[in-house]
PDB file of C-alpha atoms in Angstrom:
ATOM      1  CA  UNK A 216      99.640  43.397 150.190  1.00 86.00           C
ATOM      2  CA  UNK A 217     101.556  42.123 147.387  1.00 92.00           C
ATOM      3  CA  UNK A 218      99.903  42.909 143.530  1.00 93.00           C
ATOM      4  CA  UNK A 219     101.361  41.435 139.995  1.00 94.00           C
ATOM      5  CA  UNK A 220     103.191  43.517 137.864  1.00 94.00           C
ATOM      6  CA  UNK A 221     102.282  44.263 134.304  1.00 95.00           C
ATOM      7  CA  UNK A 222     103.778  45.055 130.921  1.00 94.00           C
ATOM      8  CA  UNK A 223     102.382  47.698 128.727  1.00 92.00           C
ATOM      9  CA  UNK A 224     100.796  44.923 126.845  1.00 92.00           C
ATOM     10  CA  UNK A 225      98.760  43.716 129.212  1.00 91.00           C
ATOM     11  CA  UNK A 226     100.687  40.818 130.278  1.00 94.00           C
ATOM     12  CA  UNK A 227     102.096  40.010 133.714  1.00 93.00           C
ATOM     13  CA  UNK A 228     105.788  39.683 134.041  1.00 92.00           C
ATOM     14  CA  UNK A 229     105.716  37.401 136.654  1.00 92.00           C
ATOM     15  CA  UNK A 230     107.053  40.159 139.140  1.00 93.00           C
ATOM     16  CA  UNK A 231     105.185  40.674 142.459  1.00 94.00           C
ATOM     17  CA  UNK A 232     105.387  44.203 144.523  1.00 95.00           C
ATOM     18  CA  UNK A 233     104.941  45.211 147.732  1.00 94.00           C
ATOM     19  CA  UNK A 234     102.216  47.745 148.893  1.00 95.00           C
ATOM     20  CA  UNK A 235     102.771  48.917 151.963  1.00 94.00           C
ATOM     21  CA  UNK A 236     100.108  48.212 154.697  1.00 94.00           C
ATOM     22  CA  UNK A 237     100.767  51.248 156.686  1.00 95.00           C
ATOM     23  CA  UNK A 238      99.740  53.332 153.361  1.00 95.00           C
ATOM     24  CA  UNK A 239      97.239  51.276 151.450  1.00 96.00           C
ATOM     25  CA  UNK A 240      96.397  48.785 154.744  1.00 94.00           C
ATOM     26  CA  UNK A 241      94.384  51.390 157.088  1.00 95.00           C
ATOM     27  CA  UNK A 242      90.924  51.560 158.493  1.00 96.00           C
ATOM     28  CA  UNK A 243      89.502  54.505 156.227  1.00 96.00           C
ATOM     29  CA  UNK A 244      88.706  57.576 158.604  1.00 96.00           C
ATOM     30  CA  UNK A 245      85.459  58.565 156.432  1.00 97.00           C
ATOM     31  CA  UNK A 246      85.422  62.170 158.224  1.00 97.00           C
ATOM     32  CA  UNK A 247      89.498  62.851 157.444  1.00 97.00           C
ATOM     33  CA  UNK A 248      88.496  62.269 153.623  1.00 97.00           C
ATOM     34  CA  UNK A 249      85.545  64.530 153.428  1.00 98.00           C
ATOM     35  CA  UNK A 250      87.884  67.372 154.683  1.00 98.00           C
ATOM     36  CA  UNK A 251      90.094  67.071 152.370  1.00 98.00           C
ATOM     37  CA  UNK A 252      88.284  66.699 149.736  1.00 98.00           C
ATOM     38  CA  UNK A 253      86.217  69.686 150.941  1.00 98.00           C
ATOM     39  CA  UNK A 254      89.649  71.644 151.370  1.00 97.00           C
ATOM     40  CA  UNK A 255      90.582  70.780 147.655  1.00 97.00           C
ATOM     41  CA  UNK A 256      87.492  71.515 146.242  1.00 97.00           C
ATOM     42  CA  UNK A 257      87.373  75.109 148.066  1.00 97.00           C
ATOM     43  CA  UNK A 258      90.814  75.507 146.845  1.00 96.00           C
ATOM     44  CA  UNK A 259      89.750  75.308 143.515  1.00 96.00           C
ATOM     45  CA  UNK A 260      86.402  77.911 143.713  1.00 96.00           C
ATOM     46  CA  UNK A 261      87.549  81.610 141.915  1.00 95.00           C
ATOM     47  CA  UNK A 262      85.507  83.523 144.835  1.00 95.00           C
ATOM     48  CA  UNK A 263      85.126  86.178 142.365  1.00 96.00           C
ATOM     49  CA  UNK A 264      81.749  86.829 142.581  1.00 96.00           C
ATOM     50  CA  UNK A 265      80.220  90.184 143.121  1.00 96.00           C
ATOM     51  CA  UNK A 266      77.044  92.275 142.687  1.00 96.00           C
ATOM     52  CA  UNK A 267      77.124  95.742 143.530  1.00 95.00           C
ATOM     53  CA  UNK A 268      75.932  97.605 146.579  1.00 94.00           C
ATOM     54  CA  UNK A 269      73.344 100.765 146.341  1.00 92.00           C
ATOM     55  CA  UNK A 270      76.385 102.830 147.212  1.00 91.00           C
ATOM     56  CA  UNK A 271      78.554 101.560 143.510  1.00 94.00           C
ATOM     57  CA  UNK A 272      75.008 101.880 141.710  1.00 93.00           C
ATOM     58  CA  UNK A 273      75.232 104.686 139.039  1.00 92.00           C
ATOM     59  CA  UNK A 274      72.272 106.734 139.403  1.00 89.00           C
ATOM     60  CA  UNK A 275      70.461 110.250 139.870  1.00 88.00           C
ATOM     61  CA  UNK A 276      71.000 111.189 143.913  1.00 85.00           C
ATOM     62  CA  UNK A 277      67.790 113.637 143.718  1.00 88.00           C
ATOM     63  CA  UNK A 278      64.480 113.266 146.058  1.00 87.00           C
ATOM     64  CA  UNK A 279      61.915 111.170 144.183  1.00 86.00           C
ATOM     65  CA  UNK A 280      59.070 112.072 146.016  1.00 86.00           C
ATOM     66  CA  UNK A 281      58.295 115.229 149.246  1.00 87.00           C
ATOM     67  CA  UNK A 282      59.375 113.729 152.541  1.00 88.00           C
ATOM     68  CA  UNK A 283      55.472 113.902 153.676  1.00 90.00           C
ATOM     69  CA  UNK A 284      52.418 113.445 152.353  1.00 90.00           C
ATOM     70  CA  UNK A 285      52.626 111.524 150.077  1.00 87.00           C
ATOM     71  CA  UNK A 286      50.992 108.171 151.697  1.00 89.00           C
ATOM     72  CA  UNK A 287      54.007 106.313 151.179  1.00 83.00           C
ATOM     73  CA  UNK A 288      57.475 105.309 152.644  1.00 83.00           C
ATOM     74  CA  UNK A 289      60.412 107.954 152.900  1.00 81.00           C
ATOM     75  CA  UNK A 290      62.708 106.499 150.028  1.00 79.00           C
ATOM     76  CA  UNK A 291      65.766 107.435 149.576  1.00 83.00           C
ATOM     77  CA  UNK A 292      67.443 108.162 145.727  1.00 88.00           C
ATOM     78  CA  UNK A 293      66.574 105.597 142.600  1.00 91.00           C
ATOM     79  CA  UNK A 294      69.460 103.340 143.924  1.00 92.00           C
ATOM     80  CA  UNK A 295      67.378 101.769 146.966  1.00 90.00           C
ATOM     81  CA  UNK A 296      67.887  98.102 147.083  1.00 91.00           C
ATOM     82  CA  UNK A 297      63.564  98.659 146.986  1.00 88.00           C
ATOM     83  CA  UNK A 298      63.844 100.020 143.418  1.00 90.00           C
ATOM     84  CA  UNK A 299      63.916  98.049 139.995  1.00 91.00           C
ATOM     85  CA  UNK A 300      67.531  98.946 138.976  1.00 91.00           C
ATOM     86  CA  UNK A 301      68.715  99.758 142.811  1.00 92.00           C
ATOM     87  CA  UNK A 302      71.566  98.448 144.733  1.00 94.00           C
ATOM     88  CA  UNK A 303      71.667  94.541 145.938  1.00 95.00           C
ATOM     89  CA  UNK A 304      71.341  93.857 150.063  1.00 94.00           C
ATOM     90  CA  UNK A 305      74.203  91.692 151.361  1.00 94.00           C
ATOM     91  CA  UNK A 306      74.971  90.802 147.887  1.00 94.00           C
ATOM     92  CA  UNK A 307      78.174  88.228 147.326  1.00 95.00           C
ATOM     93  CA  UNK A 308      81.636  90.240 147.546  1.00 95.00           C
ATOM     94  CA  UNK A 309      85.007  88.661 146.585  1.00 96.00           C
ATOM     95  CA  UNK A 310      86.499  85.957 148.709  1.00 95.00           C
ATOM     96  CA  UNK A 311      88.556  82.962 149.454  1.00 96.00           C
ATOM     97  CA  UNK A 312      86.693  79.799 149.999  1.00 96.00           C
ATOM     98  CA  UNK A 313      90.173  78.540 150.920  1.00 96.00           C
ATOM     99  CA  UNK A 314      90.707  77.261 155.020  1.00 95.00           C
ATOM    100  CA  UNK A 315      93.409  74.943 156.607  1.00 95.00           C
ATOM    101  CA  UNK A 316      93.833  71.321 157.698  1.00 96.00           C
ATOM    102  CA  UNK A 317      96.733  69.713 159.760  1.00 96.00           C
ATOM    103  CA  UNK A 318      99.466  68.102 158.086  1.00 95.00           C
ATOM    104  CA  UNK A 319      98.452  64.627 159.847  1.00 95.00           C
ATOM    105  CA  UNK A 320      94.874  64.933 159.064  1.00 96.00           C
ATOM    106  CA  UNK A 321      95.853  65.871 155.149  1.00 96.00           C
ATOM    107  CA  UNK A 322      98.258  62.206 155.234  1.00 96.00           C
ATOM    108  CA  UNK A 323      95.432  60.139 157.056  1.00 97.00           C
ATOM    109  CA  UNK A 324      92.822  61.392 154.332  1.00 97.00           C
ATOM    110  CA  UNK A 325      95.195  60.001 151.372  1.00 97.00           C
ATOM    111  CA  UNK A 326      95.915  56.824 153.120  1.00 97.00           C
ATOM    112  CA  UNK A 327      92.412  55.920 153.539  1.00 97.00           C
ATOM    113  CA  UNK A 328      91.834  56.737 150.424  1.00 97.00           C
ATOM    114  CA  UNK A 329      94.452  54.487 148.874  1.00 97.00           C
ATOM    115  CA  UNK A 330      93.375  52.081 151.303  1.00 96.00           C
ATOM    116  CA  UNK A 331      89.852  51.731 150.080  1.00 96.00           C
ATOM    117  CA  UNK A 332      90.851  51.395 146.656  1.00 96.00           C
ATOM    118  CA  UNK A 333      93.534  48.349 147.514  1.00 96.00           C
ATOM    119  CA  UNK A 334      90.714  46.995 149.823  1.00 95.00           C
ATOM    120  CA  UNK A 335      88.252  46.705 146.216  1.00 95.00           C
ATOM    121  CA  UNK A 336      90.752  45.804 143.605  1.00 94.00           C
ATOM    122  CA  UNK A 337      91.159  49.009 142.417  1.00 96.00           C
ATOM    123  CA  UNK A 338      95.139  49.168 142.038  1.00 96.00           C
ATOM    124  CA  UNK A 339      96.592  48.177 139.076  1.00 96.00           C
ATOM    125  CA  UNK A 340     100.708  47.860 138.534  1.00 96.00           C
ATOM    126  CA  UNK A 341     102.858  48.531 135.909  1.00 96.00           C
ATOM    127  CA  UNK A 342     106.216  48.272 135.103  1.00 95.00           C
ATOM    128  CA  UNK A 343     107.307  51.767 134.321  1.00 94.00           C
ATOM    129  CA  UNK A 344     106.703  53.041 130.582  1.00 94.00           C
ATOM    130  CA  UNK A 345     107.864  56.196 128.221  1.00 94.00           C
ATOM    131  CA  UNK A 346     106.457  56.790 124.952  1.00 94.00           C
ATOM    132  CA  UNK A 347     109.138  57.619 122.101  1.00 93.00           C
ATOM    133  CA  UNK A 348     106.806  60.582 120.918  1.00 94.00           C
ATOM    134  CA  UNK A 349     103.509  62.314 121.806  1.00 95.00           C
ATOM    135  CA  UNK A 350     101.123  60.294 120.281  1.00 95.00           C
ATOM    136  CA  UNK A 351      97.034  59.325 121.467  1.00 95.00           C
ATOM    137  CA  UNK A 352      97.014  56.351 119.792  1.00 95.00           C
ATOM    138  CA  UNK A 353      99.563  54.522 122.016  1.00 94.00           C
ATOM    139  CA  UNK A 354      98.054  55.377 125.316  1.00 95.00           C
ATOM    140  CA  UNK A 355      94.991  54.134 123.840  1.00 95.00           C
ATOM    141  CA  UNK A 356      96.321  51.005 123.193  1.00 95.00           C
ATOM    142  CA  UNK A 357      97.916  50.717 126.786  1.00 95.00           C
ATOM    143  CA  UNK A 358      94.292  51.401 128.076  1.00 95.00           C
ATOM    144  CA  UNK A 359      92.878  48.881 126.304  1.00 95.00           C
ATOM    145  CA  UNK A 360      95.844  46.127 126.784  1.00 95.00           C
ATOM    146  CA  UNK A 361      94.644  46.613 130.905  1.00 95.00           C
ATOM    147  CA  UNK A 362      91.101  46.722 129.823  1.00 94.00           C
ATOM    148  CA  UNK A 363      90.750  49.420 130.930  1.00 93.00           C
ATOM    149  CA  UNK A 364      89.420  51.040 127.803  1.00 90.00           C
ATOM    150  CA  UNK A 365      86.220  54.026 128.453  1.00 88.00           C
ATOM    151  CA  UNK A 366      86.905  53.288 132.198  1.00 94.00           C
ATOM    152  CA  UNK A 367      87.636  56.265 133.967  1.00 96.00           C
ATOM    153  CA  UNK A 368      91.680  55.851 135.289  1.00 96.00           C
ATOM    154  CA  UNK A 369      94.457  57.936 136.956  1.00 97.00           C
ATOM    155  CA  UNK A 370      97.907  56.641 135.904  1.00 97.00           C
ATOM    156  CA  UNK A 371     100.064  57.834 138.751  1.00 96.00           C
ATOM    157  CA  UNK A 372     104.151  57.872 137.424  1.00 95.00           C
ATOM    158  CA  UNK A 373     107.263  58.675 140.002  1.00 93.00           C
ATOM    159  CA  UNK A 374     107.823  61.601 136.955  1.00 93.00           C
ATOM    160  CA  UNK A 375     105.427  62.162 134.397  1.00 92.00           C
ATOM    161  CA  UNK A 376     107.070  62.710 130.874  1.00 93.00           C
ATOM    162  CA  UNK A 377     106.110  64.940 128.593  1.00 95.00           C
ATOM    163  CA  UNK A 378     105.131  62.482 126.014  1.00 95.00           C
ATOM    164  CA  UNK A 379     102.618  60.328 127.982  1.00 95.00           C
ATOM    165  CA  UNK A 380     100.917  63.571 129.454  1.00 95.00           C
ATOM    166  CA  UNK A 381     100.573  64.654 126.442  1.00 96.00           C
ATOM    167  CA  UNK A 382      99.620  61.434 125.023  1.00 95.00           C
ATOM    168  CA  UNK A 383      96.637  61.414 127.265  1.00 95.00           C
ATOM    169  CA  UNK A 384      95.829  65.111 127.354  1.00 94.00           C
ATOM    170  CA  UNK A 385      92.374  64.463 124.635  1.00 93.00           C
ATOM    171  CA  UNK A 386      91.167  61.094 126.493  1.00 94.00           C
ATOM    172  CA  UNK A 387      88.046  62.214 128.743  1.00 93.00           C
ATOM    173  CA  UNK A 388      88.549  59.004 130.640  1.00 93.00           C
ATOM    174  CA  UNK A 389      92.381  59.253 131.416  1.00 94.00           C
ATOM    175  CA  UNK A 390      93.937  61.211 133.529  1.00 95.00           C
ATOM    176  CA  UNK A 391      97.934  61.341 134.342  1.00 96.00           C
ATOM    177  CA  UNK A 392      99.502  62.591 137.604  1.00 96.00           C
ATOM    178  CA  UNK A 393     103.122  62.775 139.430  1.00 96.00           C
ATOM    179  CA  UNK A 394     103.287  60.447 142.728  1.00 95.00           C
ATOM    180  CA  UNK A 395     104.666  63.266 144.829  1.00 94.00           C
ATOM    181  CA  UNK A 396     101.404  65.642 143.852  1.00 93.00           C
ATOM    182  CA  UNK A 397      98.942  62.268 144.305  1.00 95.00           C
ATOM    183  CA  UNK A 398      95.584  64.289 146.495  1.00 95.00           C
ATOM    184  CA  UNK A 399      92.828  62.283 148.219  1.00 97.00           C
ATOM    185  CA  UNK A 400      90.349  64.205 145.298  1.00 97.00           C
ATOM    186  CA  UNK A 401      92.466  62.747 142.348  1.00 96.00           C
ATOM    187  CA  UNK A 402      93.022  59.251 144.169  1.00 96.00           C
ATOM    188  CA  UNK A 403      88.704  59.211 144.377  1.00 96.00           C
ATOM    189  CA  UNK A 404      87.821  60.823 141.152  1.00 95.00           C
ATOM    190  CA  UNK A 405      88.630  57.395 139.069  1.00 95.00           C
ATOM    191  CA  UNK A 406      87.380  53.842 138.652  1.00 95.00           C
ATOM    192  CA  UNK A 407      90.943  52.381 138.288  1.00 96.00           C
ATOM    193  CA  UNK A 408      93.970  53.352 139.859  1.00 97.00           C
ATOM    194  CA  UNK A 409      97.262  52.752 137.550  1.00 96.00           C
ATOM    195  CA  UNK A 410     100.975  52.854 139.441  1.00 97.00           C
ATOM    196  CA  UNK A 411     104.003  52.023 137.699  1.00 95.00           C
ATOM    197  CA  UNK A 412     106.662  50.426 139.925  1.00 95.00           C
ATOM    198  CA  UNK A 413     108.453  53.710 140.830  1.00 95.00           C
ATOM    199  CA  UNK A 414     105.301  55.511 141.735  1.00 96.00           C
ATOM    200  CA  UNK A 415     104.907  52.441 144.145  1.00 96.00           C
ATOM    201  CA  UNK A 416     108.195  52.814 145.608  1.00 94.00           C
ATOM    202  CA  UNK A 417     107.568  56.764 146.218  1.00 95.00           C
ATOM    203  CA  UNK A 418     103.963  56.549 147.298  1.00 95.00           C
ATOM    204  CA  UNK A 419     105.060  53.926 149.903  1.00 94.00           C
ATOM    205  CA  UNK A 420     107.929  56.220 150.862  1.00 93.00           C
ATOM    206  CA  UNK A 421     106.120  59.585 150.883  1.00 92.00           C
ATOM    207  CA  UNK A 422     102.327  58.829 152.008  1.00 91.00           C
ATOM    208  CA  UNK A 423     103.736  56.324 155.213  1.00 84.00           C
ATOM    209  CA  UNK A 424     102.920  58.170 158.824  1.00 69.00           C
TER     210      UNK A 424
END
């Protein structure tokens, strides 16, 4: 698949580049994605939830009521999961939500993801851009020279710089990433997907099986 190349402002250079078919050519595998972006969203949950057991429940140990007669159950102390107040049964503990996927199924998720964005247009190309100094205003106005302005976009770079992360760090719609850290989630999670030429050249490199 060959795509034009554009300037920051918008206009095409004239340039064509290649996209590999092997990376951003495939029959999707539906099932590969939905792992892995299970997998990274698991990755990302704390697990740090916890409620505490009648045993960590600070409270008088002492017989509430006579073991008979009384017309009721035998309870135990004023920590019984039964009691206002008491312990929690099978309550959530800490825990990794984390769990593992094969190498090959991990690749086969991204390419079908990159795949079904080439497949509807998705894939835009730039030649490869550095801003002089941290500023929103120009990354704004690169947005908007793609038309690509309040739609939701991951620029993808070969190396991110300083200056254009930072330049996008306040734009809720923008989002910048390194081509060697590119994830199924990240490749999904956007309306537009931006490459500059060297990103290209890496993700055709790195993501081919």
């Amino acid at each position: 698949m060959e795509l034009s190349v554009y300037n920051i402002k918008g206009q095409d250079t004239g340039r064509k580049i290649v996209l590999d078919d092997a990376v951003f050519g495939i029959e999707p595998k539906e099932h590969a994605v939905y792992l892995d972006v299970k997998q990274y969203l698991a990755n990302q949950r704390q697990g740090t939830h916890k409620s505490k057991e009648r045993s960590e429940i600070s409270g008088s140990t002492r017989k509430l009521i006579r073991q008979k007669g009384g017309g009721g159950a035998r309870r135990g102390d004023i920590n019984s999961p039964l009691l206002v107040g008491g312990g929690r049964v099978f309550g959530p503990t800490p825990r990794s939500y984390s769990f593992k996927l094969n190498k090959k199924l991990k690749g086969l998720a991204r390419r079908s993801a990159l795949s079904s964005r080439a497949a509807a247009g998705e894939i835009v190309v730039v030649e490869n851009f550095d801003f002089e100094a941290p500023k929103t205003k120009n990354f704004v106005e690169l947005t908007k020279a793609l038309g690509l302005d309040g739609v939701k976009a991951l620029f993808v770079a070969a190396e991110v710089s300083a200056n254009v992360a930072l330049s996008a760090r306040n734009l809720p719609a923008a989002s910048v990433a390194n081509a060697r850290q590119l994830n199924t989630y990240a490749v999904l999670n956007c309306r537009k997907l931006v490459l500059t030429e060297d990103a290209v050249a890496v993700v055709n490199e790195l993501f081919k099986a």
